PDB file of C-alpha atoms in Angstrom:
ATOM      1  CA  MET A  27      53.624  -7.000 -80.631  1.00 89.00           C
ATOM      2  CA  PRO A  28      57.157  -8.219 -79.838  1.00 94.00           C
ATOM      3  CA  PRO A  29      59.333  -6.137 -77.503  1.00 97.00           C
ATOM      4  CA  ILE A  30      60.423  -2.907 -79.161  1.00 98.00           C
ATOM      5  CA  ILE A  31      64.211  -2.573 -79.275  1.00 98.00           C
ATOM      6  CA  ALA A  32      65.456   0.967 -78.654  1.00 97.00           C
ATOM      7  CA  LEU A  33      68.300   1.562 -81.122  1.00 96.00           C
ATOM      8  CA  ASP A  34      70.015   4.152 -78.935  1.00 91.00           C
ATOM      9  CA  PHE A  35      73.222   4.330 -80.961  1.00 94.00           C
ATOM     10  CA  PRO A  36      75.179   7.436 -81.984  1.00 94.00           C
ATOM     11  CA  ASP A  37      75.330   6.513 -85.685  1.00 95.00           C
ATOM     12  CA  PHE A  38      73.865   4.152 -88.253  1.00 96.00           C
ATOM     13  CA  ASP A  39      77.011   2.037 -88.544  1.00 96.00           C
ATOM     14  CA  GLN A  40      76.570   0.844 -84.960  1.00 96.00           C
ATOM     15  CA  ALA A  41      72.840   0.342 -85.427  1.00 96.00           C
ATOM     16  CA  LYS A  42      73.537  -1.644 -88.606  1.00 97.00           C
ATOM     17  CA  GLN A  43      76.038  -3.896 -86.861  1.00 97.00           C
ATOM     18  CA  PHE A  44      73.484  -4.553 -84.148  1.00 97.00           C
ATOM     19  CA  LEU A  45      70.638  -5.356 -86.572  1.00 97.00           C
ATOM     20  CA  ARG A  46      72.785  -7.726 -88.626  1.00 97.00           C
ATOM     21  CA  GLN A  47      72.979 -10.052 -85.638  1.00 97.00           C
ATOM     22  CA  PHE A  48      69.290 -10.905 -86.160  1.00 97.00           C
ATOM     23  CA  SER A  49      67.886 -13.081 -88.918  1.00 95.00           C
ATOM     24  CA  PRO A  50      66.111 -11.008 -91.608  1.00 93.00           C
ATOM     25  CA  SER A  51      63.142 -13.347 -91.210  1.00 94.00           C
ATOM     26  CA  GLU A  52      62.713 -12.464 -87.532  1.00 95.00           C
ATOM     27  CA  GLU A  53      59.874 -10.055 -86.799  1.00 95.00           C
ATOM     28  CA  LEU A  54      61.401  -7.006 -85.129  1.00 97.00           C
ATOM     29  CA  VAL A  55      60.092  -3.630 -84.036  1.00 98.00           C
ATOM     30  CA  VAL A  56      62.791  -1.029 -83.432  1.00 98.00           C
ATOM     31  CA  LYS A  57      62.650   2.441 -81.940  1.00 98.00           C
ATOM     32  CA  ILE A  58      64.797   5.225 -83.339  1.00 97.00           C
ATOM     33  CA  GLY A  59      64.921   8.470 -81.425  1.00 95.00           C
ATOM     34  CA  MET A  60      66.479  11.886 -81.477  1.00 95.00           C
ATOM     35  CA  GLU A  61      70.116  10.811 -81.167  1.00 94.00           C
ATOM     36  CA  LEU A  62      70.123   8.612 -84.252  1.00 95.00           C
ATOM     37  CA  VAL A  63      67.705  10.662 -86.373  1.00 95.00           C
ATOM     38  CA  TYR A  64      69.572  13.904 -85.719  1.00 95.00           C
ATOM     39  CA  ALA A  65      72.822  12.170 -86.663  1.00 95.00           C
ATOM     40  CA  GLU A  66      71.594  10.505 -89.851  1.00 96.00           C
ATOM     41  CA  GLY A  67      68.475  12.359 -91.055  1.00 93.00           C
ATOM     42  CA  PRO A  68      65.279  10.990 -92.637  1.00 89.00           C
ATOM     43  CA  GLN A  69      67.283   8.667 -94.909  1.00 92.00           C
ATOM     44  CA  LEU A  70      67.712   6.529 -91.808  1.00 95.00           C
ATOM     45  CA  MET A  71      64.297   4.938 -92.364  1.00 93.00           C
ATOM     46  CA  ALA A  72      65.340   3.553 -95.764  1.00 93.00           C
ATOM     47  CA  ASP A  73      68.766   2.579 -94.436  1.00 95.00           C
ATOM     48  CA  ILE A  74      67.215   0.458 -91.690  1.00 96.00           C
ATOM     49  CA  GLU A  75      64.831  -1.198 -94.135  1.00 93.00           C
ATOM     50  CA  ALA A  76      67.802  -2.159 -96.320  1.00 95.00           C
ATOM     51  CA  VAL A  77      69.397  -4.009 -93.380  1.00 96.00           C
ATOM     52  CA  HIS A  78      66.307  -5.535 -91.757  1.00 96.00           C
ATOM     53  CA  PRO A  79      62.581  -5.344 -92.624  1.00 95.00           C
ATOM     54  CA  ALA A  80      61.740  -4.196 -89.099  1.00 96.00           C
ATOM     55  CA  GLN A  81      58.789  -2.014 -88.206  1.00 97.00           C
ATOM     56  CA  VAL A  82      60.051   1.370 -87.046  1.00 97.00           C
ATOM     57  CA  PHE A  83      58.815   3.359 -84.078  1.00 98.00           C
ATOM     58  CA  LEU A  84      59.959   6.923 -84.828  1.00 97.00           C
ATOM     59  CA  ASP A  85      60.227   8.519 -81.388  1.00 97.00           C
ATOM     60  CA  LEU A  86      60.792  12.261 -81.839  1.00 97.00           C
ATOM     61  CA  LYS A  87      58.362  13.567 -79.174  1.00 97.00           C
ATOM     62  CA  LEU A  88      57.041  16.580 -81.086  1.00 98.00           C
ATOM     63  CA  HIS A  89      56.109  19.493 -78.812  1.00 98.00           C
ATOM     64  CA  ASP A  90      55.497  22.945 -80.262  1.00 98.00           C
ATOM     65  CA  ILE A  91      52.666  25.229 -81.338  1.00 98.00           C
ATOM     66  CA  PRO A  92      49.944  23.337 -83.235  1.00 98.00           C
ATOM     67  CA  HIS A  93      50.834  24.704 -86.685  1.00 98.00           C
ATOM     68  CA  THR A  94      54.479  23.692 -86.397  1.00 98.00           C
ATOM     69  CA  VAL A  95      53.601  20.241 -85.076  1.00 98.00           C
ATOM     70  CA  GLU A  96      51.095  19.643 -87.877  1.00 98.00           C
ATOM     71  CA  GLN A  97      53.670  20.485 -90.527  1.00 98.00           C
ATOM     72  CA  ALA A  98      56.298  18.310 -88.860  1.00 98.00           C
ATOM     73  CA  ALA A  99      53.822  15.448 -88.499  1.00 98.00           C
ATOM     74  CA  PHE A 100      53.001  15.727 -92.205  1.00 98.00           C
ATOM     75  CA  GLN A 101      56.664  15.089 -93.009  1.00 97.00           C
ATOM     76  CA  LEU A 102      56.833  12.173 -90.556  1.00 97.00           C
ATOM     77  CA  GLY A 103      53.688  10.664 -92.056  1.00 97.00           C
ATOM     78  CA  ARG A 104      55.472  10.400 -95.415  1.00 96.00           C
ATOM     79  CA  LEU A 105      58.279   8.207 -94.026  1.00 95.00           C
ATOM     80  CA  GLY A 106      56.429   4.942 -93.436  1.00 94.00           C
ATOM     81  CA  ALA A 107      56.962   4.548 -89.701  1.00 97.00           C
ATOM     82  CA  ALA A 108      54.637   2.304 -87.700  1.00 97.00           C
ATOM     83  CA  MET A 109      54.398   4.674 -84.718  1.00 98.00           C
ATOM     84  CA  THR A 110      55.511   8.151 -83.707  1.00 98.00           C
ATOM     85  CA  THR A 111      55.192  10.432 -80.694  1.00 98.00           C
ATOM     86  CA  VAL A 112      54.153  13.849 -79.428  1.00 98.00           C
ATOM     87  CA  HIS A 113      54.188  15.214 -75.888  1.00 98.00           C
ATOM     88  CA  ALA A 114      50.724  15.110 -74.351  1.00 98.00           C
ATOM     89  CA  ALA A 115      51.676  18.257 -72.427  1.00 96.00           C
ATOM     90  CA  GLY A 116      51.365  20.146 -75.727  1.00 97.00           C
ATOM     91  CA  GLY A 117      47.598  20.002 -75.269  1.00 98.00           C
ATOM     92  CA  SER A 118      44.599  18.675 -77.115  1.00 98.00           C
ATOM     93  CA  ALA A 119      44.754  21.066 -80.092  1.00 98.00           C
ATOM     94  CA  MET A 120      48.352  20.062 -80.767  1.00 98.00           C
ATOM     95  CA  ILE A 121      47.539  16.349 -80.540  1.00 98.00           C
ATOM     96  CA  GLN A 122      44.581  16.738 -82.892  1.00 98.00           C
ATOM     97  CA  VAL A 123      46.577  18.472 -85.617  1.00 98.00           C
ATOM     98  CA  ALA A 124      49.483  16.058 -85.205  1.00 98.00           C
ATOM     99  CA  LYS A 125      47.082  13.264 -86.089  1.00 98.00           C
ATOM    100  CA  ARG A 126      45.780  15.270 -89.038  1.00 98.00           C
ATOM    101  CA  GLY A 127      49.305  15.926 -90.287  1.00 98.00           C
ATOM    102  CA  LEU A 128      50.284  12.262 -90.048  1.00 98.00           C
ATOM    103  CA  LEU A 129      47.223  11.178 -91.997  1.00 98.00           C
ATOM    104  CA  ALA A 130      47.781  13.788 -94.714  1.00 98.00           C
ATOM    105  CA  GLY A 131      51.478  12.999 -95.101  1.00 98.00           C
ATOM    106  CA  ALA A 132      50.892   9.259 -95.292  1.00 98.00           C
ATOM    107  CA  ARG A 133      48.096   9.726 -97.807  1.00 98.00           C
ATOM    108  CA  GLU A 134      50.336  11.822-100.067  1.00 98.00           C
ATOM    109  CA  ALA A 135      53.111   9.219 -99.908  1.00 97.00           C
ATOM    110  CA  GLY A 136      50.772   6.239-100.364  1.00 97.00           C
ATOM    111  CA  LYS A 137      51.717   4.788 -96.990  1.00 96.00           C
ATOM    112  CA  THR A 138      49.870   3.659 -93.883  1.00 96.00           C
ATOM    113  CA  ALA A 139      49.788   6.439 -91.307  1.00 97.00           C
ATOM    114  CA  PRO A 140      51.816   5.869 -88.132  1.00 98.00           C
ATOM    115  CA  LYS A 141      49.997   5.296 -84.874  1.00 98.00           C
ATOM    116  CA  LEU A 142      50.164   8.485 -82.809  1.00 98.00           C
ATOM    117  CA  LEU A 143      51.354   7.985 -79.245  1.00 98.00           C
ATOM    118  CA  ALA A 144      51.322  10.781 -76.672  1.00 98.00           C
ATOM    119  CA  VAL A 145      54.103  10.880 -74.088  1.00 98.00           C
ATOM    120  CA  THR A 146      52.622  11.354 -70.612  1.00 96.00           C
ATOM    121  CA  GLN A 147      55.342  11.647 -67.964  1.00 93.00           C
ATOM    122  CA  LEU A 148      58.838  10.413 -68.728  1.00 88.00           C
ATOM    123  CA  THR A 149      59.933   7.351 -66.799  1.00 81.00           C
ATOM    124  CA  SER A 150      62.812   9.466 -65.459  1.00 85.00           C
ATOM    125  CA  THR A 151      60.332  11.795 -63.707  1.00 88.00           C
ATOM    126  CA  SER A 152      60.199  11.307 -59.947  1.00 89.00           C
ATOM    127  CA  GLN A 153      57.608  12.575 -57.463  1.00 92.00           C
ATOM    128  CA  GLU A 154      60.027  15.287 -56.311  1.00 95.00           C
ATOM    129  CA  MET A 155      60.750  16.435 -59.860  1.00 95.00           C
ATOM    130  CA  LEU A 156      57.059  16.516 -60.762  1.00 94.00           C
ATOM    131  CA  ASN A 157      56.044  18.602 -57.754  1.00 96.00           C
ATOM    132  CA  ASN A 158      59.077  20.780 -57.082  1.00 97.00           C
ATOM    133  CA  GLU A 159      60.702  21.331 -60.473  1.00 96.00           C
ATOM    134  CA  LEU A 160      57.709  21.115 -62.802  1.00 94.00           C
ATOM    135  CA  GLN A 161      55.271  22.525 -60.239  1.00 96.00           C
ATOM    136  CA  ILE A 162      52.655  19.895 -61.128  1.00 95.00           C
ATOM    137  CA  PRO A 163      50.670  18.857 -58.045  1.00 94.00           C
ATOM    138  CA  GLY A 164      49.691  15.301 -57.188  1.00 94.00           C
ATOM    139  CA  THR A 165      51.435  12.048 -57.976  1.00 94.00           C
ATOM    140  CA  PRO A 166      53.046  10.923 -61.233  1.00 92.00           C
ATOM    141  CA  ALA A 167      50.228   8.385 -61.634  1.00 94.00           C
ATOM    142  CA  GLU A 168      47.548  11.078 -61.344  1.00 96.00           C
ATOM    143  CA  SER A 169      49.308  13.231 -63.932  1.00 96.00           C
ATOM    144  CA  VAL A 170      49.775  10.292 -66.292  1.00 96.00           C
ATOM    145  CA  VAL A 171      46.119   9.253 -66.154  1.00 97.00           C
ATOM    146  CA  HIS A 172      44.983  12.838 -66.723  1.00 97.00           C
ATOM    147  CA  LEU A 173      47.228  13.188 -69.776  1.00 98.00           C
ATOM    148  CA  ALA A 174      46.171   9.785 -71.111  1.00 98.00           C
ATOM    149  CA  LYS A 175      42.507  10.778 -70.955  1.00 98.00           C
ATOM    150  CA  LEU A 176      43.324  14.073 -72.683  1.00 98.00           C
ATOM    151  CA  ALA A 177      45.257  12.263 -75.423  1.00 98.00           C
ATOM    152  CA  ALA A 178      42.489   9.731 -76.014  1.00 98.00           C
ATOM    153  CA  ALA A 179      39.874  12.490 -76.285  1.00 98.00           C
ATOM    154  CA  ALA A 180      42.106  14.349 -78.783  1.00 98.00           C
ATOM    155  CA  GLY A 181      42.394  11.349 -81.110  1.00 97.00           C
ATOM    156  CA  ALA A 182      45.740   9.791 -80.177  1.00 98.00           C
ATOM    157  CA  ASP A 183      46.022   6.053 -80.693  1.00 98.00           C
ATOM    158  CA  GLY A 184      47.805   5.505 -77.408  1.00 98.00           C
ATOM    159  CA  VAL A 185      50.301   6.795 -74.898  1.00 98.00           C
ATOM    160  CA  ILE A 186      53.831   6.306 -73.653  1.00 97.00           C
ATOM    161  CA  ALA A 187      53.866   5.726 -69.900  1.00 94.00           C
ATOM    162  CA  SER A 188      55.549   3.748 -67.178  1.00 90.00           C
ATOM    163  CA  PRO A 189      54.169   0.209 -66.801  1.00 91.00           C
ATOM    164  CA  LEU A 190      53.428   1.154 -63.194  1.00 90.00           C
ATOM    165  CA  GLU A 191      50.580   3.336 -64.496  1.00 93.00           C
ATOM    166  CA  ALA A 192      49.325   0.938 -67.187  1.00 94.00           C
ATOM    167  CA  SER A 193      46.471  -0.571 -65.186  1.00 94.00           C
ATOM    168  CA  LEU A 194      45.215   2.879 -64.170  1.00 96.00           C
ATOM    169  CA  ILE A 195      45.335   4.080 -67.776  1.00 97.00           C
ATOM    170  CA  ARG A 196      43.531   0.967 -68.974  1.00 95.00           C
ATOM    171  CA  ALA A 197      40.752   1.532 -66.451  1.00 95.00           C
ATOM    172  CA  ALA A 198      40.431   5.172 -67.520  1.00 96.00           C
ATOM    173  CA  VAL A 199      40.462   4.851 -71.319  1.00 95.00           C
ATOM    174  CA  GLY A 200      39.470   1.269 -72.164  1.00 92.00           C
ATOM    175  CA  ASP A 201      40.937  -1.733 -73.949  1.00 92.00           C
ATOM    176  CA  ASP A 202      41.407  -0.321 -77.474  1.00 92.00           C
ATOM    177  CA  PHE A 203      44.005   2.258 -76.442  1.00 97.00           C
ATOM    178  CA  LEU A 204      47.715   1.446 -76.880  1.00 98.00           C
ATOM    179  CA  ILE A 205      49.897   1.684 -73.781  1.00 98.00           C
ATOM    180  CA  VAL A 206      53.548   1.490 -74.812  1.00 97.00           C
ATOM    181  CA  THR A 207      55.864   1.280 -71.841  1.00 95.00           C
ATOM    182  CA  PRO A 208      59.583   2.030 -71.558  1.00 91.00           C
ATOM    183  CA  GLY A 209      61.309   1.650 -68.201  1.00 82.00           C
ATOM    184  CA  ILE A 210      61.640  -2.132 -68.643  1.00 89.00           C
ATOM    185  CA  ARG A 211      64.461  -3.923 -66.891  1.00 82.00           C
ATOM    186  CA  PRO A 212      64.905  -7.693 -66.460  1.00 81.00           C
ATOM    187  CA  ALA A 213      65.237  -8.795 -62.848  1.00 67.00           C
ATOM    188  CA  GLY A 214      68.685  -7.825 -61.533  1.00 54.00           C
ATOM    189  CA  ALA A 215      69.495  -5.370 -64.343  1.00 55.00           C
ATOM    190  CA  ALA A 216      70.751  -1.847 -63.594  1.00 53.00           C
ATOM    191  CA  ILE A 217      67.984   0.762 -63.874  1.00 51.00           C
ATOM    192  CA  GLY A 218      70.276   3.600 -65.045  1.00 55.00           C
ATOM    193  CA  ASP A 219      68.464   6.947 -65.199  1.00 52.00           C
ATOM    194  CA  GLN A 220      65.001   5.388 -65.068  1.00 52.00           C
ATOM    195  CA  LYS A 221      62.902   5.922 -61.934  1.00 54.00           C
ATOM    196  CA  ARG A 222      59.666   3.994 -62.526  1.00 57.00           C
ATOM    197  CA  VAL A 223      60.540   0.527 -63.863  1.00 71.00           C
ATOM    198  CA  THR A 224      59.262  -3.070 -63.951  1.00 84.00           C
ATOM    199  CA  THR A 225      60.258  -6.411 -65.448  1.00 91.00           C
ATOM    200  CA  PRO A 226      58.831  -7.471 -68.841  1.00 94.00           C
ATOM    201  CA  GLY A 227      56.453  -9.953 -67.237  1.00 94.00           C
ATOM    202  CA  ASP A 228      55.148  -7.455 -64.694  1.00 93.00           C
ATOM    203  CA  ALA A 229      54.572  -4.904 -67.457  1.00 94.00           C
ATOM    204  CA  LYS A 230      52.392  -7.404 -69.333  1.00 95.00           C
ATOM    205  CA  ARG A 231      50.417  -8.267 -66.201  1.00 94.00           C
ATOM    206  CA  LEU A 232      49.889  -4.577 -65.442  1.00 93.00           C
ATOM    207  CA  GLY A 233      48.302  -3.972 -68.851  1.00 94.00           C
ATOM    208  CA  SER A 234      51.051  -2.778 -71.202  1.00 96.00           C
ATOM    209  CA  SER A 235      50.300  -3.213 -74.904  1.00 96.00           C
ATOM    210  CA  ALA A 236      53.998  -3.179 -75.812  1.00 97.00           C
ATOM    211  CA  ILE A 237      57.319  -2.685 -74.071  1.00 97.00           C
ATOM    212  CA  VAL A 238      60.410  -0.735 -75.109  1.00 96.00           C
ATOM    213  CA  VAL A 239      63.799  -2.121 -74.077  1.00 95.00           C
ATOM    214  CA  GLY A 240      67.153  -0.549 -74.867  1.00 93.00           C
ATOM    215  CA  ARG A 241      70.333  -1.038 -72.868  1.00 92.00           C
ATOM    216  CA  PRO A 242      69.514  -4.493 -71.422  1.00 93.00           C
ATOM    217  CA  ILE A 243      69.546  -5.717 -75.042  1.00 96.00           C
ATOM    218  CA  THR A 244      71.861  -3.378 -76.936  1.00 95.00           C
ATOM    219  CA  GLN A 245      74.595  -3.377 -74.276  1.00 93.00           C
ATOM    220  CA  SER A 246      74.356  -7.105 -73.567  1.00 94.00           C
ATOM    221  CA  ALA A 247      77.277  -9.409 -74.335  1.00 94.00           C
ATOM    222  CA  ASP A 248      74.807 -11.449 -76.425  1.00 96.00           C
ATOM    223  CA  PRO A 249      72.082  -9.082 -77.670  1.00 96.00           C
ATOM    224  CA  VAL A 250      70.154 -11.750 -79.580  1.00 97.00           C
ATOM    225  CA  ALA A 251      69.954 -14.039 -76.557  1.00 97.00           C
ATOM    226  CA  ALA A 252      69.019 -11.109 -74.309  1.00 95.00           C
ATOM    227  CA  TYR A 253      66.257 -10.083 -76.711  1.00 96.00           C
ATOM    228  CA  HIS A 254      64.854 -13.612 -76.925  1.00 96.00           C
ATOM    229  CA  ALA A 255      64.859 -13.995 -73.138  1.00 95.00           C
ATOM    230  CA  ILE A 256      62.906 -10.752 -72.751  1.00 96.00           C
ATOM    231  CA  ALA A 257      60.530 -11.682 -75.579  1.00 96.00           C
ATOM    232  CA  LYS A 258      59.888 -15.081 -73.971  1.00 95.00           C
ATOM    233  CA  GLU A 259      59.097 -13.540 -70.578  1.00 94.00           C
ATOM    234  CA  TRP A 260      56.819 -10.974 -72.267  1.00 95.00           C
ATOM    235  CA  SER A 261      54.918 -13.515 -74.364  1.00 94.00           C
ATOM    236  CA  GLU A 262      54.441 -15.990 -71.528  1.00 93.00           C
ATOM    237  CA  ALA A 263      53.261 -13.505 -68.875  1.00 79.00           C
TER     238      ALA A 263
END
């Protein structure tokens, strides 16, 4: 899978201007999250398809009681996304019904169901935050591996985690599990609010299935060139 571009824009007009810089024939995977979806609504999926035939990773991180998550997942399953997310911290019952809702919604709409990815620990979570604020003992890596094993047992297709934990996850859950990793920064790039980061090449070597990159591409003076440089490093690692 090529690097996933995080379309972290406040409105569709800016996202559209960004996407139009790429050839329609270029295979792209783009992530749309809460900022853009809350601004534009579900119509955003069709709007993106009209600009570029990219695969869409719909990153809304569902986290609620199982019934609510199942109903929400049903609606997401109808939209035609390639992937979507829940928080693994919602527990196994919630993950199981999220998968069920996605499958049912996609079946009703005649679409392929999105892959279900469970968010483990955010890449902005530090050791101090994990232990002192969240009152979760141990290291971020230990928490991530525990949640990855829980997600796999509950039927998720993969997880979202820092690339620093990818090799540990791979050892715990096997080769057929997707490990999608944000927190990617090219060498020398500012890390912003991320805490646990690597370069694209290191992420590949550590076992990531796919990487998510936002600001180093979208805020670059030449986004297309920045994307191709990251894609080249990823593919050659």
